[in-house]
Tab-separated table of C-alpha atoms in Angstrom:
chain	number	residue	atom	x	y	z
G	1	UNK	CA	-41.853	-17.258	2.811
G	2	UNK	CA	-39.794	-15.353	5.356
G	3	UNK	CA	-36.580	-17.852	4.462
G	4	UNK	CA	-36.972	-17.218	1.198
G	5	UNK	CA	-36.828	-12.885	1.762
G	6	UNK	CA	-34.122	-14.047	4.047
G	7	UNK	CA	-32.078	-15.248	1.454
G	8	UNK	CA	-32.820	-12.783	-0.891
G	9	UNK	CA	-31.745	-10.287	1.566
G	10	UNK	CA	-28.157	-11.839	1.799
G	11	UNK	CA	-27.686	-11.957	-1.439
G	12	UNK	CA	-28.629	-8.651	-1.948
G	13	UNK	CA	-26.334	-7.596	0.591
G	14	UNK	CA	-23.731	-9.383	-0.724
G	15	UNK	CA	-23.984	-8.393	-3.977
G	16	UNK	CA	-23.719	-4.299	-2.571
G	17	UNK	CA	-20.935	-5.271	-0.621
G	18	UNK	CA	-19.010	-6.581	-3.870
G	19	UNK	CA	-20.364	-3.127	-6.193
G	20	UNK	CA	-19.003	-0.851	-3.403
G	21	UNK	CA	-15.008	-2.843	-3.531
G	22	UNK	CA	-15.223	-2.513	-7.352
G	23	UNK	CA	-16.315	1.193	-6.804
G	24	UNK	CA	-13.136	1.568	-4.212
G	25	UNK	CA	-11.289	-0.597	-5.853
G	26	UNK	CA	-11.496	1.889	-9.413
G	27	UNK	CA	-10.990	4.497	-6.974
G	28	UNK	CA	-7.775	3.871	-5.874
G	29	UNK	CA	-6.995	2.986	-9.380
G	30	UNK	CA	-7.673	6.219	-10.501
G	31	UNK	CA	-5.939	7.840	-8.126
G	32	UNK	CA	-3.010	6.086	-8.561
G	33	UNK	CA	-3.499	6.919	-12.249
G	34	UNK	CA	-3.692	10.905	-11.216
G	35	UNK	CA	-0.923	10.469	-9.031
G	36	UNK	CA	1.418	9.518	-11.971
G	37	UNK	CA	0.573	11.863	-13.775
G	38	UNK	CA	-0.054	15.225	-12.131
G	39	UNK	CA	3.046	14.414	-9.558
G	40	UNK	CA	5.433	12.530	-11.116
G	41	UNK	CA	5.248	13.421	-15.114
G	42	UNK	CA	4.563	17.060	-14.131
G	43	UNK	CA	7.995	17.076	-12.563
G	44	UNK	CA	9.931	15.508	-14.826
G	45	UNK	CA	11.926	17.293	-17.959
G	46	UNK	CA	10.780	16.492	-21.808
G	47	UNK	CA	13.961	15.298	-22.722
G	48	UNK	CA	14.839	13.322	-19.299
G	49	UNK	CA	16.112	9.879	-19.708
G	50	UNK	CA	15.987	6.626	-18.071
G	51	UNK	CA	18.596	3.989	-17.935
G	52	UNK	CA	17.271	0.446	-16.298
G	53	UNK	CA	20.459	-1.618	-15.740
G	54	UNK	CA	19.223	-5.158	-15.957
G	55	UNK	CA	22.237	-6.784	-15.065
G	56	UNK	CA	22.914	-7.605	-11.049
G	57	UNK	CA	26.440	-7.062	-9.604
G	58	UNK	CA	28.403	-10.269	-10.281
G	59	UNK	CA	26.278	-11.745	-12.105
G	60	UNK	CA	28.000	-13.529	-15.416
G	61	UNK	CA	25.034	-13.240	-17.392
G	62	UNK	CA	24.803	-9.613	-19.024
G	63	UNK	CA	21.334	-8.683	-19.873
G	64	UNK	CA	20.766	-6.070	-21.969
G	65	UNK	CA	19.676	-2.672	-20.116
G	66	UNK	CA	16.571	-0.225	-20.466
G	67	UNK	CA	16.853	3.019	-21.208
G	68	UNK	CA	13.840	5.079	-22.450
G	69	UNK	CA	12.221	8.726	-22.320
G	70	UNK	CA	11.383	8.845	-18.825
G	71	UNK	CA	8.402	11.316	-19.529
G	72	UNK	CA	6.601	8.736	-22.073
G	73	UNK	CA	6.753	5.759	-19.786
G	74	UNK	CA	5.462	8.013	-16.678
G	75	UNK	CA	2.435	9.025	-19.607
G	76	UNK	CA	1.545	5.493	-20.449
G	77	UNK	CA	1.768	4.180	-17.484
G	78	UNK	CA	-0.578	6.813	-16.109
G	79	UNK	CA	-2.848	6.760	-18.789
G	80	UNK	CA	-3.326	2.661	-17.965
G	81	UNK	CA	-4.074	3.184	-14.936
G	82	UNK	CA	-6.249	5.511	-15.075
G	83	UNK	CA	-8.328	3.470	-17.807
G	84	UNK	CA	-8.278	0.770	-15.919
G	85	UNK	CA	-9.742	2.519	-12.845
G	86	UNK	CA	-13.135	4.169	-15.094
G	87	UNK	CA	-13.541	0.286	-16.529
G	88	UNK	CA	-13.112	-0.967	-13.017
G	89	UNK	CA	-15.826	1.799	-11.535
G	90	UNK	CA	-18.538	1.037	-14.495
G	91	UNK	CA	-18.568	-2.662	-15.011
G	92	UNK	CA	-15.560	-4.024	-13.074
G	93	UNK	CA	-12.264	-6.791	-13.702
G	94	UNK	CA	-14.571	-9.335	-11.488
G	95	UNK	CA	-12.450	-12.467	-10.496
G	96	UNK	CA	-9.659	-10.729	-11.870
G	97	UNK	CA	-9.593	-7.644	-9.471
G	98	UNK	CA	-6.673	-9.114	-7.769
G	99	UNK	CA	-4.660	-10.014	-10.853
G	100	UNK	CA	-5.077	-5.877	-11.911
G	101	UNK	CA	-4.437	-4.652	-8.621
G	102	UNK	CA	-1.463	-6.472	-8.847
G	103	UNK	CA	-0.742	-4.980	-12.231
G	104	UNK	CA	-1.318	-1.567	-11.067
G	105	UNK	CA	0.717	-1.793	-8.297
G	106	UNK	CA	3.971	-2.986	-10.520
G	107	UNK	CA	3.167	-0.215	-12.956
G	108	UNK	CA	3.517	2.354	-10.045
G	109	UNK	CA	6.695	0.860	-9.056
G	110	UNK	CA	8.084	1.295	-12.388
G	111	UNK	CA	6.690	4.736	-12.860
G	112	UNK	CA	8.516	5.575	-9.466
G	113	UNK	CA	11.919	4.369	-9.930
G	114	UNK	CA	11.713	5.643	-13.755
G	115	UNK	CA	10.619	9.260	-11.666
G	116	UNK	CA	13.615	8.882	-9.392
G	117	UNK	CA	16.038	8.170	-11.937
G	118	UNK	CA	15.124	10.353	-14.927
G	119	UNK	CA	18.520	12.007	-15.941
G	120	UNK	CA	20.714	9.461	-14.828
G	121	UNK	CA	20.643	5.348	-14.227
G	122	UNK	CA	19.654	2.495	-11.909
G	123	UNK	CA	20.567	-1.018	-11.178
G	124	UNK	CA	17.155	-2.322	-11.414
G	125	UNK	CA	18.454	-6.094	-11.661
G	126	UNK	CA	20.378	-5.413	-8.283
G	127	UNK	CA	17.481	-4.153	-6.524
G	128	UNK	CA	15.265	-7.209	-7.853
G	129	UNK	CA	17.951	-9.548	-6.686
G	130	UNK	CA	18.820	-7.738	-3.203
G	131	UNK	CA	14.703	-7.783	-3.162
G	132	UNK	CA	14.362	-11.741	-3.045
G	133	UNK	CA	17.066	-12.043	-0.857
G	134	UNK	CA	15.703	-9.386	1.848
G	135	UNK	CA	12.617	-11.162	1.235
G	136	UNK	CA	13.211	-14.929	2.438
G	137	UNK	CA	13.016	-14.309	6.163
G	138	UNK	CA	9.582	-12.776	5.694
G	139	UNK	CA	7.980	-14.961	3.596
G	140	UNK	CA	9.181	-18.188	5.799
G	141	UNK	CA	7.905	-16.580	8.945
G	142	UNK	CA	4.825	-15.738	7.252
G	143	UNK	CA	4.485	-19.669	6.259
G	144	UNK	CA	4.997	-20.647	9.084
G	145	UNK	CA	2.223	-18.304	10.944
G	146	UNK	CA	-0.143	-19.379	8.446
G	147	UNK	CA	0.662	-23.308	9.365
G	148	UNK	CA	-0.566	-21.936	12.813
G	149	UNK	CA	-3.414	-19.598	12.185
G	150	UNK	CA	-5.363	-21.835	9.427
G	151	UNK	CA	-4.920	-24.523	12.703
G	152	UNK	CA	-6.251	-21.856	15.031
G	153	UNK	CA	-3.410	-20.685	16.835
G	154	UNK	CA	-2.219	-17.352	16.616
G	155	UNK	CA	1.726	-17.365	16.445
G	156	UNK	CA	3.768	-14.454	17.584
G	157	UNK	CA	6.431	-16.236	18.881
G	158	UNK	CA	7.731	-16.332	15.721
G	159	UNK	CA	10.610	-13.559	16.296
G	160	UNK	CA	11.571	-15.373	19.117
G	161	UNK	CA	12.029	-19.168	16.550
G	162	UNK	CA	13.800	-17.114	14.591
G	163	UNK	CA	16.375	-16.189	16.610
G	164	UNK	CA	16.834	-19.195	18.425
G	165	UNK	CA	17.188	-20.559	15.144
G	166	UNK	CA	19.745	-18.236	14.367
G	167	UNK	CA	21.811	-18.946	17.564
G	168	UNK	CA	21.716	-22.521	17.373
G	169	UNK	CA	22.215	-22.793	13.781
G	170	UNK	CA	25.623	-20.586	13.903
G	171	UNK	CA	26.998	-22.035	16.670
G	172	UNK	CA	25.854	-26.005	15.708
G	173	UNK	CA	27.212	-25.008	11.538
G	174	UNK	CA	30.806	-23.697	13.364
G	175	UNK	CA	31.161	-26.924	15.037
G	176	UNK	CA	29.483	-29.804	12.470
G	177	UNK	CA	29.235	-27.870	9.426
G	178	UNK	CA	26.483	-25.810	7.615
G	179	UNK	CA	23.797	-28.351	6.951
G	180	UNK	CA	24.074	-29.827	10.717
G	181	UNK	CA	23.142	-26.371	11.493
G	182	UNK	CA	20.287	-25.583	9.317
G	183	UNK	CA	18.961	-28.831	10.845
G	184	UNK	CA	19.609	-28.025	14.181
G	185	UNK	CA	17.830	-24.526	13.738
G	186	UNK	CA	14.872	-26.258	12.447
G	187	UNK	CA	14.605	-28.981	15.781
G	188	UNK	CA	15.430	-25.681	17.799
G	189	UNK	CA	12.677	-23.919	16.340
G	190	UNK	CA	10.107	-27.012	16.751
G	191	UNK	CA	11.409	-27.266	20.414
G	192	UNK	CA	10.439	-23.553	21.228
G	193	UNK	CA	6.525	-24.352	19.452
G	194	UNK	CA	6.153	-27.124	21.784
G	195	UNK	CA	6.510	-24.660	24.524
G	196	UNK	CA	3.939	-22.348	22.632
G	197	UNK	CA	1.576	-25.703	21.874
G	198	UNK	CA	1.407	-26.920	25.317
G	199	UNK	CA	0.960	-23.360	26.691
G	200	UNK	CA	-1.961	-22.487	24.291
G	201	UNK	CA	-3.485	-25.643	23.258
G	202	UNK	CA	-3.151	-27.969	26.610
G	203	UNK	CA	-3.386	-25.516	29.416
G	204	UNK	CA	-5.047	-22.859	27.432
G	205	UNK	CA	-2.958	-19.418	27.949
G	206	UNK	CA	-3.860	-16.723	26.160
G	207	UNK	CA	-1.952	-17.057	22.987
G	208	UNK	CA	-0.869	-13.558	22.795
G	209	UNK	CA	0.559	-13.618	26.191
G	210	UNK	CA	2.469	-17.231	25.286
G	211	UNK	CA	3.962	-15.999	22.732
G	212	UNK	CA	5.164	-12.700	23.750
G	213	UNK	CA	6.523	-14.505	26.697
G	214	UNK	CA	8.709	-16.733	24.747
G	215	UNK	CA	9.347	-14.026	22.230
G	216	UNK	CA	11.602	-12.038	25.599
G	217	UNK	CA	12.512	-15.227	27.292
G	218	UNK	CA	14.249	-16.328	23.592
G	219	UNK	CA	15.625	-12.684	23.263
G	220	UNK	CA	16.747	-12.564	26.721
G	221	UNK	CA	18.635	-16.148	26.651
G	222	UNK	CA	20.202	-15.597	23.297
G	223	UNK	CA	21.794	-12.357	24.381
G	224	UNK	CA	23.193	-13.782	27.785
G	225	UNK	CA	24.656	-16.751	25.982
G	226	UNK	CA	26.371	-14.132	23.265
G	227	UNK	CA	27.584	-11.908	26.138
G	228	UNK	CA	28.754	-14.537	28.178
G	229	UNK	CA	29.941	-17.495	26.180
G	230	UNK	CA	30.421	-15.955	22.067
G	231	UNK	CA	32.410	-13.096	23.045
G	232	UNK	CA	34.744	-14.664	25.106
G	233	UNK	CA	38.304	-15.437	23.271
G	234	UNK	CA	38.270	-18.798	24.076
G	235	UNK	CA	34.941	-19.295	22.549
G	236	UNK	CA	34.815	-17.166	19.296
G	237	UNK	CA	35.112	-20.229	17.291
G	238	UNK	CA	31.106	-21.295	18.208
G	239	UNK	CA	30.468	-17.935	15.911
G	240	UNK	CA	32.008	-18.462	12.733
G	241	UNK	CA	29.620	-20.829	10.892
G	242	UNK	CA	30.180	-18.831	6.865
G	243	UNK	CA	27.018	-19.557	4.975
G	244	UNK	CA	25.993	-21.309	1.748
G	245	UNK	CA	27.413	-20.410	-1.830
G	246	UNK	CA	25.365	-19.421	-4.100
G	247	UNK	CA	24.289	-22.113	-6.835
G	248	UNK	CA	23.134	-21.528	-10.406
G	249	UNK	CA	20.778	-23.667	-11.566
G	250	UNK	CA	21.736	-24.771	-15.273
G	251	UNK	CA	19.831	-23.659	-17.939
G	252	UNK	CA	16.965	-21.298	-15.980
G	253	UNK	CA	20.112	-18.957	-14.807
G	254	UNK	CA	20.710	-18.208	-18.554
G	255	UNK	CA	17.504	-17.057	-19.149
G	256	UNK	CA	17.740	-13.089	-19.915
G	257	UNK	CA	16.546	-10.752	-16.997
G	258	UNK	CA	15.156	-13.587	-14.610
G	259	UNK	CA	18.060	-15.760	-15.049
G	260	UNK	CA	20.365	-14.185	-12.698
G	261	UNK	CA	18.030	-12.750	-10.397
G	262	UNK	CA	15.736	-15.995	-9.822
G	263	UNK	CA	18.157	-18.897	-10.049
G	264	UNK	CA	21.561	-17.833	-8.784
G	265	UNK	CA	21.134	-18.044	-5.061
G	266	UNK	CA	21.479	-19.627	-1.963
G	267	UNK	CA	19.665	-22.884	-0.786
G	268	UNK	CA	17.511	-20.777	1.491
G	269	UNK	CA	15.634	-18.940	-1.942
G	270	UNK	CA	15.173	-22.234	-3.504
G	271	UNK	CA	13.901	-23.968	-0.477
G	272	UNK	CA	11.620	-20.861	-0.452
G	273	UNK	CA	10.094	-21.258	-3.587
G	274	UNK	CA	9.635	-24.923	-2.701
G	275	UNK	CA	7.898	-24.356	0.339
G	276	UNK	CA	5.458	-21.725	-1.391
G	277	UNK	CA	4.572	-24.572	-4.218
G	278	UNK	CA	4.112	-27.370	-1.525
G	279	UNK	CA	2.296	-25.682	1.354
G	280	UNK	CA	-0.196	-24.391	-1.303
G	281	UNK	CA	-1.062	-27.507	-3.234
G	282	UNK	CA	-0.919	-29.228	0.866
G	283	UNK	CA	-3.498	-26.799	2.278
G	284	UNK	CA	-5.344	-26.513	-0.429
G	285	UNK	CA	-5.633	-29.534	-2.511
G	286	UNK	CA	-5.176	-32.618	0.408
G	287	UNK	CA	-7.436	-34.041	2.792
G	288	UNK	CA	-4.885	-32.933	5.478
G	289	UNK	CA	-5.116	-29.047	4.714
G	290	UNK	CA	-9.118	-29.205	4.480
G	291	UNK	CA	-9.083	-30.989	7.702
G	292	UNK	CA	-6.579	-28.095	9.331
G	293	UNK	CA	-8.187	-25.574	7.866
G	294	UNK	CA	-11.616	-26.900	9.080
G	295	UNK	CA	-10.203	-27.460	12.712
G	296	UNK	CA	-9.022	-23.349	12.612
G	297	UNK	CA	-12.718	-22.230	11.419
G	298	UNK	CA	-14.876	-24.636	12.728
G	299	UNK	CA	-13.179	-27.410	15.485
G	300	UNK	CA	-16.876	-28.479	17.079
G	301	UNK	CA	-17.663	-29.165	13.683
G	302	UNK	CA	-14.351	-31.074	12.821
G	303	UNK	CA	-14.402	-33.004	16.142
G	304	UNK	CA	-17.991	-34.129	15.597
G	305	UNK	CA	-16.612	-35.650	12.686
G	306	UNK	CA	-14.239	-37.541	14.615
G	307	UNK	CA	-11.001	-35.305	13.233
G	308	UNK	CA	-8.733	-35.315	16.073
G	309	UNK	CA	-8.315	-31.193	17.045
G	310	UNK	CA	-5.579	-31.405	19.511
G	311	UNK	CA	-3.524	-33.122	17.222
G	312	UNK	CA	-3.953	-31.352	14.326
G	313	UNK	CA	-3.244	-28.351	16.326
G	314	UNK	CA	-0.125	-29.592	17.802
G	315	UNK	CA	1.468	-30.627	14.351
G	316	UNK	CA	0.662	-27.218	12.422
G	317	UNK	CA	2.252	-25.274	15.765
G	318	UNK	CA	5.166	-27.712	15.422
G	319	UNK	CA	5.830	-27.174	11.762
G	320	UNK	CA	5.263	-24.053	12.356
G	321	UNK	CA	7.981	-23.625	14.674
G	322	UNK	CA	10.001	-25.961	12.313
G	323	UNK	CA	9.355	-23.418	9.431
G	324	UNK	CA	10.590	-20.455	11.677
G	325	UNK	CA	13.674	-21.827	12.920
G	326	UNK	CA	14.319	-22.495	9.606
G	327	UNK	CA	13.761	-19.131	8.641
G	328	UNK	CA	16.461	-17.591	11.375
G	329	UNK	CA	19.087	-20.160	9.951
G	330	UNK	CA	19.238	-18.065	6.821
G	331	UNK	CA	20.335	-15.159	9.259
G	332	UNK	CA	23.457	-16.870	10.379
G	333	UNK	CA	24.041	-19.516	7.658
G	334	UNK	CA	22.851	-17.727	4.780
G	335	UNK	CA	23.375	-14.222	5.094
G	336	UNK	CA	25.718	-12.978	7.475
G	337	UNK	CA	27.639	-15.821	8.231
G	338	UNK	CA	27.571	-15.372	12.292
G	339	UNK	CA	25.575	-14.508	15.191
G	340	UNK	CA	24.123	-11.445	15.850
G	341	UNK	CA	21.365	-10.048	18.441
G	342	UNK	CA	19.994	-8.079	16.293
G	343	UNK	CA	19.958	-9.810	13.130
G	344	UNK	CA	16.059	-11.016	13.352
G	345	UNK	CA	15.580	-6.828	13.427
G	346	UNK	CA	11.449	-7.704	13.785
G	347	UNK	CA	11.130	-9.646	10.723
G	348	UNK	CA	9.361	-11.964	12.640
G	349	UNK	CA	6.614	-9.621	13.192
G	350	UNK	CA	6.851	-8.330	9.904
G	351	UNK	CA	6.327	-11.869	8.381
G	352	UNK	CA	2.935	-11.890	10.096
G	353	UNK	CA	1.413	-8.981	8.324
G	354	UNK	CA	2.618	-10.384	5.470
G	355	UNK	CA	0.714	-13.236	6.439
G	356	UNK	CA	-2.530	-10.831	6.639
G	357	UNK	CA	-1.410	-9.073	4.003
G	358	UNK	CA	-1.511	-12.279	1.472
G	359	UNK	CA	-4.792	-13.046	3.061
G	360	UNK	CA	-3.410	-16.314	4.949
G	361	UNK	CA	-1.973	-17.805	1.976
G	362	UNK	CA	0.747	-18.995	0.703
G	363	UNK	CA	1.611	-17.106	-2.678
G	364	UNK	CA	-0.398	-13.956	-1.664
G	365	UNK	CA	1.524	-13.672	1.946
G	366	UNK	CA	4.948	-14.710	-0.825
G	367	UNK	CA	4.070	-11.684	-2.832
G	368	UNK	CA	3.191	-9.263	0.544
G	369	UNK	CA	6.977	-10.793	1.325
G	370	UNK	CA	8.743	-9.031	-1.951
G	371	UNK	CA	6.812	-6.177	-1.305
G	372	UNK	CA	8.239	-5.565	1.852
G	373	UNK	CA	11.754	-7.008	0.486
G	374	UNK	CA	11.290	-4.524	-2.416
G	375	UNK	CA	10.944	-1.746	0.334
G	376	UNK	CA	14.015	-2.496	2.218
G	377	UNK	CA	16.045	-2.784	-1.223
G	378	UNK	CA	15.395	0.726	-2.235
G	379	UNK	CA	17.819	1.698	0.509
G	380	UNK	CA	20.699	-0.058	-1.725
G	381	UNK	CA	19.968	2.423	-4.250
């Protein structure tokens, strides 16, 4: 009898706890809605108008631009929202919160960059474009902390992968060429986890303090062998890597509006999208993710069951480290085409609230990782 009130309890609680997020959830909804409306629409002129350019710099497929009353579009999209919000407060989306919040938030971008450019014009298919690109280091380094944390080791060494990665891959693609360095980023990055495995899993050191200890031992090495050895005539050579071309890929690149800004890139974008497709169906939908996942959440469990902890742990770190030095390759051999100290500029860090962001997975953390790429992209414009 008192299991049974038990249970009914919990699910009465739970069933609270989900009214009250689709309450908040409307909320914010709403006030989005509200915010379109009585700040942006109520400053912007009747006859104001909007042109979208669609079509990214050097790109050699013209799409056709956007240009619209900039008042109407702020209108609609405030009206949405705010109908969305009063349907989400009385009987809620459900399983499809998520997919609306989503859709909310993409409406206030628009209604924000229409706000900004009333009057005159924007190169929306730029931004987009300059948006994946800024986005890449992110989302890898938010991959590869969720490789760690669904093991059950925090990562935050990840800034310091990354610029190892960097280092190595610049001065090992100036010297062998561009795909010995990715490669050798990715065994530098894998070298620097062991480190960061041993530390946390074998001897047990507080994660935290493992990582940030490699994170200033990697900064701290990097910059001595720049100061000493890069910058030195004789040496300069080590430092001029160039990076990969961008390749269109047939057919997909001639697709209107997505075309160019999807499928004209780099290796490191493609590799991205790869690695979002792969480590979801691999955590997710394999024996080896639900055995990782179950040695992060519940390792007395999983070793009772005869799953092997240590070693689990050891590979995700690994891969993890892999994934990062990966990531700081696209610094030197995708980007910039060099060295520099501060090239990493955090993103490391800012790949694990991604990571929390996307709720430790890999398309939401891939999504957190436009956001953010989105941010930094508005200062192009």
């Amino acid at each position: 009898m008192e299991e049974s009130t038990l249970i009914k309890k919990k699910k009465f609680q739970k069933a609270e706890t989900t009214k009250t997020r689709q309450r908040i959830m409307g909320i914010v909804f709403l006030a989005i809605g509200l915010f379109i409306w009585f700040v942006l629409s109520a400053t912007t002129p009747p006859e104001a108008q909007t042109l979208f350019v669609m079509t990214p710099g050097g790109s050699s497929v013209i799409s056709p631009d956007l240009k619209f009353n900039s008042l109407i579009v702020l209108n609609i999209m405030a009206g949405l929202c705010v109908a969305l919000g009063i349907f989400q407060i009385i009987k809620g989306f459900g399983k499809y919160t998520n997919i609306v919040l989503v859709l909310v938030g993409l409406m206030l971008t628009v209604s924000f960059l229409a706000w900004a450019a009333s009057g005159t014009s924007i190169n929306v298919g730029g931004m987009l474009r300059i948006m994946l690109m800024r986005s890449i280091p992110i989302v890898l380094g938010a991959l590869s902390g969720i490789l760690c944390e669904r093991a059950g080791v925090v990562n935050i060494a990840i800034e310091g992968m990354m610029i190892t990665g960097a280092l190595v891959g610049a001065m090992m693609g100036s010297l062998f060429g561009l795909w010995a360095g990715v490669v050798a980023a990715i065994f530098a990055g894998g070298l620097i986890a062991v480190v960061h495995a041993v530390l946390s899993i074998k001897y047990k050191v507080d994660q935290i303090i493992s990582g940030t200890i490699i994170n200033i031992f990697t900064i701290g090495l990097t910059s001595y062998i720049v100061t000493k050895i890069l910058q030195e005539r004789e040496w300069q050579y080590l430092n001029e890597s160039g990076i990969f071309m961008p390749v269109s890929i047939p057919i997909l690149s001639k697709i209107p509006y997505i075309g160019p800004i999807l499928f004209n890139h780099n290796i490191f974008v493609y590799s991205m999208y790869i690695l979002v497709i792969v480590m979801t169906i691999a955590l997710f939908q394999t024996r080896w993710g639900l055995r990782m996942r179950a040695v992060g959440e519940h390792p007395k469990a999983a070793d009772t069951l005869g799953i092997n902890v240590f070693r689990i742990r050891y590979v995700a770190v690994i891969l993890g480290g892999m994934l990062a030095g990966f990531a700081g390759s696209y610094f030197s051999l995708g980007s910039a085409g060099y060295f520099n100290q501060s090239m990493t500029a955090g993103r490391g860090f800012i790949g694990l609230a991604a990571m929390i962001f996307g709720n430790w997975t890999p398309v939401g953390s891939f999504g957190a990782g436009l956001l953010f790429g989105f941010a930094e992209s508005l200062a192009t414009n």
